[in-house]
mmCIF file of C-alpha atoms in Angstrom:
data_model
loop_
_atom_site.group_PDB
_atom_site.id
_atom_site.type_symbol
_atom_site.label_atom_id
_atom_site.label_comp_id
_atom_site.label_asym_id
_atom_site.label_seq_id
_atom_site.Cartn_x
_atom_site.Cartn_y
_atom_site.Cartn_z
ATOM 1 C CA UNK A 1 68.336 -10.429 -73.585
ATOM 2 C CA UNK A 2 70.069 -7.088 -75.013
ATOM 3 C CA UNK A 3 72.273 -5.743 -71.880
ATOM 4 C CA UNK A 4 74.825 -2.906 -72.083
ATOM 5 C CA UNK A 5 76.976 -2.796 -69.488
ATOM 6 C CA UNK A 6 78.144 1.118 -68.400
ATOM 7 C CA UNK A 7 80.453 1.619 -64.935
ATOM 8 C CA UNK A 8 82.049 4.250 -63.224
ATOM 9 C CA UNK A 9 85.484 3.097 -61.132
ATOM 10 C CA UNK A 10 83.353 1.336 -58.329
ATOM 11 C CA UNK A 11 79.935 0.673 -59.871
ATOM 12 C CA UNK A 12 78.455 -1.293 -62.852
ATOM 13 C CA UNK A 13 74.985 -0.144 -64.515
ATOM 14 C CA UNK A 14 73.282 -2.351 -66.921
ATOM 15 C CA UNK A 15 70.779 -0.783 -69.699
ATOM 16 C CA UNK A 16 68.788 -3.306 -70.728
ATOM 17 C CA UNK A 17 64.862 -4.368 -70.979
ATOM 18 C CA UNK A 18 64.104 -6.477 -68.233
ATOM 19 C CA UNK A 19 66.570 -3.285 -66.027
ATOM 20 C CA UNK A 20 64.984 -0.416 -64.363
ATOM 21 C CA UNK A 21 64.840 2.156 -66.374
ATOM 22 C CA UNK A 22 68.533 4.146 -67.365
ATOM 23 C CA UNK A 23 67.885 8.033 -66.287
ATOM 24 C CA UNK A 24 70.774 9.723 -67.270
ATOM 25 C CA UNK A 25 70.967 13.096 -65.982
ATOM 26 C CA UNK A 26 71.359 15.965 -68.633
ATOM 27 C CA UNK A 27 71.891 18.878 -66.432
ATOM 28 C CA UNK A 28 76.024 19.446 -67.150
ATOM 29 C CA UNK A 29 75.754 20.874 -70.258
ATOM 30 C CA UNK A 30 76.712 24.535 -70.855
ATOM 31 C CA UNK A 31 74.352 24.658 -74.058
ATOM 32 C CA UNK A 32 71.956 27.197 -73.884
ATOM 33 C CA UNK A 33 72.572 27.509 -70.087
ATOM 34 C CA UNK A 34 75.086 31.102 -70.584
ATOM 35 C CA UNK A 35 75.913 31.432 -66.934
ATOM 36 C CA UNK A 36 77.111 27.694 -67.020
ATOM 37 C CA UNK A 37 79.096 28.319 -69.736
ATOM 38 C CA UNK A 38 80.503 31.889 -68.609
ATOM 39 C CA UNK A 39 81.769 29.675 -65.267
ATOM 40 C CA UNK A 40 83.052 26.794 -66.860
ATOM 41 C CA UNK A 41 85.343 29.541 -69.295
ATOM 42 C CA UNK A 42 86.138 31.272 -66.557
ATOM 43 C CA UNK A 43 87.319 27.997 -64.800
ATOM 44 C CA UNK A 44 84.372 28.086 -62.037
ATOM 45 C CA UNK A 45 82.938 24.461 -61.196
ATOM 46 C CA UNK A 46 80.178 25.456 -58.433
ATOM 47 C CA UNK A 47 77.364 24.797 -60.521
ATOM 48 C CA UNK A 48 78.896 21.476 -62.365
ATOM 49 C CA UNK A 49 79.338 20.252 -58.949
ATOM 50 C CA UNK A 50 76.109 21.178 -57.247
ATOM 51 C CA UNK A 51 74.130 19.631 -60.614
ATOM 52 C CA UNK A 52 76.495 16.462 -60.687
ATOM 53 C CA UNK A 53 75.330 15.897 -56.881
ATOM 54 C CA UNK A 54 71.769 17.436 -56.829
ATOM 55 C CA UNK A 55 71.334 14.872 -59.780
ATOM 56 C CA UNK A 56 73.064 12.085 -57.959
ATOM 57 C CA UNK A 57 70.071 13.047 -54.652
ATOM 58 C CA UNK A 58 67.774 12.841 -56.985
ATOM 59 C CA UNK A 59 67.997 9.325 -58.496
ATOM 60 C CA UNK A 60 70.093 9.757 -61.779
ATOM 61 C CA UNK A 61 71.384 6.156 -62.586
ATOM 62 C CA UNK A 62 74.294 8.100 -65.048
ATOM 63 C CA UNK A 63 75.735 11.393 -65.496
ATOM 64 C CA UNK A 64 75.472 13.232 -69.290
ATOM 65 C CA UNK A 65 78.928 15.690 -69.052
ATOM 66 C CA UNK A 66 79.396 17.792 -72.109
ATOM 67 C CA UNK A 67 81.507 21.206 -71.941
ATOM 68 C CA UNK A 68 80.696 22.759 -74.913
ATOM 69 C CA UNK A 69 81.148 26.374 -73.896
ATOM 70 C CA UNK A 70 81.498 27.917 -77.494
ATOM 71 C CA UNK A 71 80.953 27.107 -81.337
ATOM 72 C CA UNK A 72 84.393 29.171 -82.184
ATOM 73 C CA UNK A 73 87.324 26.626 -82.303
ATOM 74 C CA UNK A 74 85.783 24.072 -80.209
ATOM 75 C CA UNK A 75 88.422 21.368 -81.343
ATOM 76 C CA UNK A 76 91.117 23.683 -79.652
ATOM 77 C CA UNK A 77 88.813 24.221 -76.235
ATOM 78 C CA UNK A 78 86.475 21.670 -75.886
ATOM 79 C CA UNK A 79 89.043 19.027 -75.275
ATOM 80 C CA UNK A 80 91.099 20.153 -72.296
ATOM 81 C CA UNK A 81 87.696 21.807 -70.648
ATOM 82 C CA UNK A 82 85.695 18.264 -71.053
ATOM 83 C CA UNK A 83 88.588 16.346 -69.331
ATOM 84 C CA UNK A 84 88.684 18.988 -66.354
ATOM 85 C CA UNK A 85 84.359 18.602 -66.060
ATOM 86 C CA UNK A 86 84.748 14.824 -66.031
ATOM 87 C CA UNK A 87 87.730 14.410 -63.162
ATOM 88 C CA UNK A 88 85.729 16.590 -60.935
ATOM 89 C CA UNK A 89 82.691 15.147 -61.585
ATOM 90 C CA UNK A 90 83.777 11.734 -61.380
ATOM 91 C CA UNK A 91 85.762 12.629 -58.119
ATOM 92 C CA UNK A 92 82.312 13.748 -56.355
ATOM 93 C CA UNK A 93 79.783 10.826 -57.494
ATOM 94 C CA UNK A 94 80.263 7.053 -58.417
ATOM 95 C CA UNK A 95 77.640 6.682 -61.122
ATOM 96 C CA UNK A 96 79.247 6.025 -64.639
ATOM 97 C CA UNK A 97 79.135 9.204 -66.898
ATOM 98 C CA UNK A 98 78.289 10.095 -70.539
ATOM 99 C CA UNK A 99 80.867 11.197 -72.338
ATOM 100 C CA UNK A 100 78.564 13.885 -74.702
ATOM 101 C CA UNK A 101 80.462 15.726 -77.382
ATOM 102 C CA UNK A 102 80.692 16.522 -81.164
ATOM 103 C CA UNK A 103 84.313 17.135 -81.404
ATOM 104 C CA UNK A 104 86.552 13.638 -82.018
ATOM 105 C CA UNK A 105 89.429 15.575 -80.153
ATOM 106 C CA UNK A 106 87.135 15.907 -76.755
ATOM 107 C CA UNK A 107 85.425 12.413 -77.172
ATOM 108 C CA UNK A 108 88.791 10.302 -77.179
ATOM 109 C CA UNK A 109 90.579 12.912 -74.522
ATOM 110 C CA UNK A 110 87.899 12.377 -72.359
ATOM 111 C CA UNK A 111 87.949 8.684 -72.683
ATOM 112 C CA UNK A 112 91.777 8.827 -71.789
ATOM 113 C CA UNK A 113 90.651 10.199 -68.667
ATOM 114 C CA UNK A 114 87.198 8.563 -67.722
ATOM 115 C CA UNK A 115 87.164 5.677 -65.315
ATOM 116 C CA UNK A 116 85.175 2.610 -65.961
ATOM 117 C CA UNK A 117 82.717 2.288 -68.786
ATOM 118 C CA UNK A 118 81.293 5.457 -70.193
ATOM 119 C CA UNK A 119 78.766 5.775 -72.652
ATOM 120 C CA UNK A 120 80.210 7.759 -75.825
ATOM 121 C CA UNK A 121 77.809 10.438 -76.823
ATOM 122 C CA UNK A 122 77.105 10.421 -80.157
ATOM 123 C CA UNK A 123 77.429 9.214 -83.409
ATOM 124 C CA UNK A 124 75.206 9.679 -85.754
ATOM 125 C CA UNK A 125 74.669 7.992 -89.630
ATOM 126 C CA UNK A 126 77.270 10.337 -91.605
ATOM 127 C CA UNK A 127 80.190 8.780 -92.695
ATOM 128 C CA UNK A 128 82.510 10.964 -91.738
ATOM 129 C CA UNK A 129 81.188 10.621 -88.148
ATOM 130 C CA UNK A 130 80.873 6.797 -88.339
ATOM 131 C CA UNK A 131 84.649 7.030 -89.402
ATOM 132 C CA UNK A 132 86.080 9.127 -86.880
ATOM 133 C CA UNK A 133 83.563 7.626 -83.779
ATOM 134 C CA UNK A 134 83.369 3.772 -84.205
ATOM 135 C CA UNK A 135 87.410 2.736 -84.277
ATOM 136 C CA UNK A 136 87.439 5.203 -80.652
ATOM 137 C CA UNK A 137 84.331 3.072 -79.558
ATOM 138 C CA UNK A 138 86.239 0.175 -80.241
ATOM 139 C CA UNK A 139 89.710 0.862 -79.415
ATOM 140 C CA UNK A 140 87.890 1.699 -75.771
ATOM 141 C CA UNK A 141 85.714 -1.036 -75.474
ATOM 142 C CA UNK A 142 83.255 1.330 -74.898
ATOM 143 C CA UNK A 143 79.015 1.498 -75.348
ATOM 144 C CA UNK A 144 77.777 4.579 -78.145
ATOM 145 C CA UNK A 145 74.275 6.572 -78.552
ATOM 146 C CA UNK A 146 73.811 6.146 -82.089
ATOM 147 C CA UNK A 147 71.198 9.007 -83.434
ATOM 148 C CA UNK A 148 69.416 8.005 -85.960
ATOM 149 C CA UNK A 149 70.261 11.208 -88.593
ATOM 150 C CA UNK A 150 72.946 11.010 -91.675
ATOM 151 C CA UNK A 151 73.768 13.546 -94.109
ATOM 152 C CA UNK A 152 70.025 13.906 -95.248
ATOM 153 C CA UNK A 153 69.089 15.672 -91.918
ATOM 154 C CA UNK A 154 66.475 14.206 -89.885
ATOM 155 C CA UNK A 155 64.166 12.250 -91.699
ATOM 156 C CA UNK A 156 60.013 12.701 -91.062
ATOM 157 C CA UNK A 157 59.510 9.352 -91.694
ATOM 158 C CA UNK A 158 60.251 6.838 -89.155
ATOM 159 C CA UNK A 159 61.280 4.662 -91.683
ATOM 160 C CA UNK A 160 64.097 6.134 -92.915
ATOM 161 C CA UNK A 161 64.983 6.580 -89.017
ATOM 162 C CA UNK A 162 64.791 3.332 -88.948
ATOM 163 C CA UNK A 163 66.945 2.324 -91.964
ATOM 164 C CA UNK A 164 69.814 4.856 -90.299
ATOM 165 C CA UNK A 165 69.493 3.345 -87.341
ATOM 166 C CA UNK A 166 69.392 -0.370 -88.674
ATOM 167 C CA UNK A 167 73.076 0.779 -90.641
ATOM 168 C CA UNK A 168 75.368 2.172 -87.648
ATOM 169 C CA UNK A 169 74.109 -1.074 -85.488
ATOM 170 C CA UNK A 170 75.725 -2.723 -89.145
ATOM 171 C CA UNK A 171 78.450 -0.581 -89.625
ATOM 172 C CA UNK A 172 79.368 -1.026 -85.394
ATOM 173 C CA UNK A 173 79.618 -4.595 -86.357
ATOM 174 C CA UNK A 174 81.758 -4.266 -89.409
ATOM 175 C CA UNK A 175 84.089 -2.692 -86.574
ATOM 176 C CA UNK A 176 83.608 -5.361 -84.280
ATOM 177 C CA UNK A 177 80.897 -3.897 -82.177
ATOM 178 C CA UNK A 178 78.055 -5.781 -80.449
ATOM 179 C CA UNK A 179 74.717 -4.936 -80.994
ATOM 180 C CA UNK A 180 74.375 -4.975 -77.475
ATOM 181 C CA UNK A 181 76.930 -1.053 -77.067
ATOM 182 C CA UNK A 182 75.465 0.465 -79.581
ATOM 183 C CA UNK A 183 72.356 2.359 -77.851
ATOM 184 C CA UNK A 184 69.476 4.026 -80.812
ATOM 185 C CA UNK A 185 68.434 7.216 -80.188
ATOM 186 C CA UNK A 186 65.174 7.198 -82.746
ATOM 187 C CA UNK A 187 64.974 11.161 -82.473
ATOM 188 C CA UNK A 188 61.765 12.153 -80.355
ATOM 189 C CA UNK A 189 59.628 15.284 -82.596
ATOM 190 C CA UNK A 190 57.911 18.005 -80.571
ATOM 191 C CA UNK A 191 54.337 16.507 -80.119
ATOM 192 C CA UNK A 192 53.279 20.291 -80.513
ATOM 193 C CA UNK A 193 54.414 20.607 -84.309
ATOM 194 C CA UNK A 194 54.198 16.767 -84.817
ATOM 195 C CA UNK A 195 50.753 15.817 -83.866
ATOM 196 C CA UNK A 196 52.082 11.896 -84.261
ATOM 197 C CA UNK A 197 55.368 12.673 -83.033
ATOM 198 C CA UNK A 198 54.092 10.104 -79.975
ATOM 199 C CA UNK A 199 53.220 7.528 -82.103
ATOM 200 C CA UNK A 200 55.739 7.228 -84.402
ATOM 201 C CA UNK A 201 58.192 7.115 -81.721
ATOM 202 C CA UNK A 202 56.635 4.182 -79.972
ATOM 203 C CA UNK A 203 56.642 2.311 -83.368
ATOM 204 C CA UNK A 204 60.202 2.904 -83.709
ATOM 205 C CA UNK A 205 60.820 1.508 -80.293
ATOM 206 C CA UNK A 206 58.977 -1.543 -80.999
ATOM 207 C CA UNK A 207 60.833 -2.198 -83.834
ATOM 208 C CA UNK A 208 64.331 -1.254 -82.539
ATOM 209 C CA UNK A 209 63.538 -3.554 -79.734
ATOM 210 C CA UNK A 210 62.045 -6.886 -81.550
ATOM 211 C CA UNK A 211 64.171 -6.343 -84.978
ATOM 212 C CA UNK A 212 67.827 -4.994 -83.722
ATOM 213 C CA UNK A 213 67.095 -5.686 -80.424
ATOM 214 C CA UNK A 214 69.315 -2.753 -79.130
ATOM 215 C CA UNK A 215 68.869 -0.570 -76.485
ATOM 216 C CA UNK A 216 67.534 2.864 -76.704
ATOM 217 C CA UNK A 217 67.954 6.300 -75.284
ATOM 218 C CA UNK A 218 66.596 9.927 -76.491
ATOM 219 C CA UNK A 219 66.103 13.710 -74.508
ATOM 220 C CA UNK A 220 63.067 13.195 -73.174
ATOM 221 C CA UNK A 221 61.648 16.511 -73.095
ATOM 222 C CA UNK A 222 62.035 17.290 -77.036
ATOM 223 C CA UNK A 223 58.440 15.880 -76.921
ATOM 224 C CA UNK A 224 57.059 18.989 -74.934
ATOM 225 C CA UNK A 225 59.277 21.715 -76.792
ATOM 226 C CA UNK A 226 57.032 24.780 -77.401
ATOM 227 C CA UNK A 227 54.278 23.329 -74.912
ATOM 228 C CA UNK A 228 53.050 25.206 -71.484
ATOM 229 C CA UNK A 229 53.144 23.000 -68.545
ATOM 230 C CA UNK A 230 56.181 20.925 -70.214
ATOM 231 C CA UNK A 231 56.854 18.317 -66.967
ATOM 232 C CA UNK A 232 52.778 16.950 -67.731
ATOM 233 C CA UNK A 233 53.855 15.802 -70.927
ATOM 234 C CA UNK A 234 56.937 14.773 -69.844
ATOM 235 C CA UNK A 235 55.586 12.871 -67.137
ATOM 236 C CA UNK A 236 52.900 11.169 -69.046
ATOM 237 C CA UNK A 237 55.342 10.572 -72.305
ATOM 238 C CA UNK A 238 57.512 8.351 -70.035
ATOM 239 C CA UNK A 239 55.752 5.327 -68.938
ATOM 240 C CA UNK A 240 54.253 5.517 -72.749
ATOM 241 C CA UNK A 241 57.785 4.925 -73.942
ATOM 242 C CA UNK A 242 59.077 2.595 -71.080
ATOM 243 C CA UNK A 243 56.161 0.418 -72.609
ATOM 244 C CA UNK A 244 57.352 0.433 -75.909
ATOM 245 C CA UNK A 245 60.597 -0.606 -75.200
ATOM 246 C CA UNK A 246 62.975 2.797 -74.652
ATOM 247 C CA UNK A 247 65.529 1.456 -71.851
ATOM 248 C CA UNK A 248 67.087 4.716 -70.959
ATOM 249 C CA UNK A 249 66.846 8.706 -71.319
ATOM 250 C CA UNK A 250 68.227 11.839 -71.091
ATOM 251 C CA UNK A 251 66.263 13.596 -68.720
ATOM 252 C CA UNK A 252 65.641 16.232 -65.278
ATOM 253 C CA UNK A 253 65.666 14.099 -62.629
ATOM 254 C CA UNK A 254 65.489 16.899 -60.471
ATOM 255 C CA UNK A 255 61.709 17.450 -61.601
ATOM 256 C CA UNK A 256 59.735 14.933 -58.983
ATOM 257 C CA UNK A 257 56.518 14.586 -61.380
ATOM 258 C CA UNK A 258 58.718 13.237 -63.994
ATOM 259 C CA UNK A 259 61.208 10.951 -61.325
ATOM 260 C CA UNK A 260 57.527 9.623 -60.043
ATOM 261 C CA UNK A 261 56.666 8.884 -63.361
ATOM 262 C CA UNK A 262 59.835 6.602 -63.573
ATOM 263 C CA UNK A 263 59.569 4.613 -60.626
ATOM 264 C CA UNK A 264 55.954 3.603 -60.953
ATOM 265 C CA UNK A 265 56.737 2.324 -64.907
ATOM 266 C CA UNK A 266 59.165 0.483 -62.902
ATOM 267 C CA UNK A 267 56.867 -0.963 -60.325
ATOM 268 C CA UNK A 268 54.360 -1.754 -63.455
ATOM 269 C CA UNK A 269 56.577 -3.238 -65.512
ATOM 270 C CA UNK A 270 58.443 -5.477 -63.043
ATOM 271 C CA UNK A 271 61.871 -3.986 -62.806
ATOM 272 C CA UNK A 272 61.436 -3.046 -59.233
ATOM 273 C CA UNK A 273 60.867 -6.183 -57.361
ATOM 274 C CA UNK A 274 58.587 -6.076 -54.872
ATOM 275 C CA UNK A 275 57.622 -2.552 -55.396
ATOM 276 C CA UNK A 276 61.335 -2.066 -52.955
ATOM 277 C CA UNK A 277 62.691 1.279 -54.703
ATOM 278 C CA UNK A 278 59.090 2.950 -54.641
ATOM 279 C CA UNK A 279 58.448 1.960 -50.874
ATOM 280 C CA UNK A 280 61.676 3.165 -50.018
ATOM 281 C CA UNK A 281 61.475 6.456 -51.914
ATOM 282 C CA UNK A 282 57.473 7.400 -50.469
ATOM 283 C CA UNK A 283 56.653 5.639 -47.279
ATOM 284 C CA UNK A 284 56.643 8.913 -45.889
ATOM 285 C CA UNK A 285 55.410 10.730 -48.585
ATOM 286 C CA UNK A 286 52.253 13.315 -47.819
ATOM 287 C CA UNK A 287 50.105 14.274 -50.852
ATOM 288 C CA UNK A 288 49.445 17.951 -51.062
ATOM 289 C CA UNK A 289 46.103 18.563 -49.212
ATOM 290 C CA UNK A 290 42.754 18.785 -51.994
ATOM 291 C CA UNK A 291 42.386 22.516 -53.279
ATOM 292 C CA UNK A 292 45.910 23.955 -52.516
ATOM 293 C CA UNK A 293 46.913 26.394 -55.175
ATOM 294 C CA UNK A 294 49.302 25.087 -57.291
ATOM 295 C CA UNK A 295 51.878 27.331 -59.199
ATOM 296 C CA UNK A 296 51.145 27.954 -63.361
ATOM 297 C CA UNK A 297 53.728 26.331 -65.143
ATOM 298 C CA UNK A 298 55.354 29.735 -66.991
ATOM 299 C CA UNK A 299 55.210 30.279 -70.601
ATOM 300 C CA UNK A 300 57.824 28.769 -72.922
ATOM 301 C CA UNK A 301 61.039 31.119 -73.438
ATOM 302 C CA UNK A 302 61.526 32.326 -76.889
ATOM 303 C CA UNK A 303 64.383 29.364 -77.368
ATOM 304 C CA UNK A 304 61.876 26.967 -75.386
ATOM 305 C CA UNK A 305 64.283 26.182 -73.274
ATOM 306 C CA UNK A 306 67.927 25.164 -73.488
ATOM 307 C CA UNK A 307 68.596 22.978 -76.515
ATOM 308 C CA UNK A 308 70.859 20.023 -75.313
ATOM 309 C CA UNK A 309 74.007 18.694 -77.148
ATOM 310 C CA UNK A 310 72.430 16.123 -78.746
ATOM 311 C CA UNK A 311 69.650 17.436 -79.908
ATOM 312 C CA UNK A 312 71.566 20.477 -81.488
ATOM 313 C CA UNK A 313 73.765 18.186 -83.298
ATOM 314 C CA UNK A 314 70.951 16.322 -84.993
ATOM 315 C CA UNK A 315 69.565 19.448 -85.939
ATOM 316 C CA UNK A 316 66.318 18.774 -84.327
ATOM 317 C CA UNK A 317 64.029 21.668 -83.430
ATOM 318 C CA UNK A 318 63.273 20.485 -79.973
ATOM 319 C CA UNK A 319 65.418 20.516 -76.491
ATOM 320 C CA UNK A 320 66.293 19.027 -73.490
ATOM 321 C CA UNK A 321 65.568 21.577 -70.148
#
């Protein structure tokens, strides 16, 4: 069974598909967020500090940190500002932390830095990122998100994701990297301009889980981008893709419809024994009384909300909110 082992100084995760399912929180990351980014320039932690531990509250297995606060001369900024977010954030929470970043420079500074086992966040098919990535991963003994994209963009077919995918796993072992710390992120579509988007993911699971058998991660809500009422898609999109094999994700879990949505694909598919976590999380929960108003879910911004690391490196019209 395919296990990859993250940890923070005092505490061990493991991704894998017989684990409860890996929700890493996305929240500290200053893309698309300006405010986040003005304080984090400016020095100001409040925010990174009340997300790290709001996220924590909410039932975040990991931490996503990425500090990139600009797109002029990132390798110069980036670096020292990533290594500041991660000390304070590991010095307020004990899950491990991901380690998200495009710039080399920031990646390896902040693995000089990080306790434990962090997850590296990303690499993706192009050789000059295998290159640069895979000797840090292995100098660092360290798990990577591998998106499945190379120099040819991001491919419709799932396929070709495939094939990408199927050649970092290879190229992490040329480097001597197990299968097992290298963690596929097939690319979710927007459902909304990909009316199979769903489907071909779930394929891609199935066949990342029975022929690499690696783990797999993604930002969740790309499949809602554009969409009104984004956390009902969410919400539904999750226990479709905990089925199909996806081990971990990128997520909110400060949105309860979509944390619910986790913990009863755990109860179903038998990584919370005896039904423990979901007992303890809604003994005393009260189910709003039939025919209270509920809020309408506002319209999508004009950027349709803030467009994660990740999903801006791979050059994928969707985001993470």
């Amino acid at each position: 069974m395919t296990r990859t082992i993250v940890a923070s100084a005092t505490r061990e995760i493991v991704i894998g598909f017989d684990q409860p399912f890996c929700v890493i929180g996305e929240r500290i990351n200053p893309t698309g967020r300006k405010k986040l980014a003005a304080e984090m320039i400016e020095g100001n932690f409040d925010t990174v500090i009340k997300d790290a531990l709001e996220q924590v509250a909410a039932g975040a297995t990991m931490l996503d940190v990425n500090a990139g606060v600009t797109s002029v001369n990132p390798n110069e900024t980036e670096p020292g500002l990533l290594v500041k977010t991660l000390e304070i954030v590991q010095g307020l929470v004990d899950v491990p932390l991901s380690i998200d970043s495009s710039v080399t420079a920031a990646i390896e500074a902040g693995l000089k830095v990080a306790k434990g086992r962090p997850l590296v966040n990303s690499v993706t098919g192009e050789e000059e990122k295998l290159e640069a990535i895979l000797p840090l991963v292995k100098k660092y003994n360290v798990p990577v998100v591998a998106i499945s994209n190379d120099e040819s963009g991001i491919s419709m077919d799932p396929d070709v994701r495939f094939a990408v995918a199927k050649k970092i796993v290879e190229r992490a072992m040329d480097h001597g990297i197990k299968p097992e710390d290298v963690v596929v992120d097939p690319l979710v579509m927007p459902i909304g301009a990909l009316g199979d988007a769903g489907r071909q993911v779930f394929a891609l699971l199935r066949r990342l889980r029975e022929e690499l058998k690696v783990n797999t991660t993604c930002g969740l809500s790309n499949i809602s981008f554009g969409l009104p009422h984004r956390h009902g898609i969410n919400a539904g999109f999750i226990p479709m893709v905990i089925g199909a094999g996806m081990t971990s994700a990128i997520m909110n879990p400060c949105r309860p419809q979509e944390m619910e949505a986790v913990r009863a694909a755990n109860v179903l598919n038998g990584t919370d024994a005896n039904c423990t976590n979901w007992i303890m999380t809604y003994r005393d929960h009260k189910p709003a009384e039939a025919g209270a108003a509920t809020a309408a879910a506002p319209a999508p911004t004009a950027g349709g909300g803030r467009r994660g690391g990740r999903a801006a490196r791979a050059g994928a019209g969707a985001s993470r909110e």
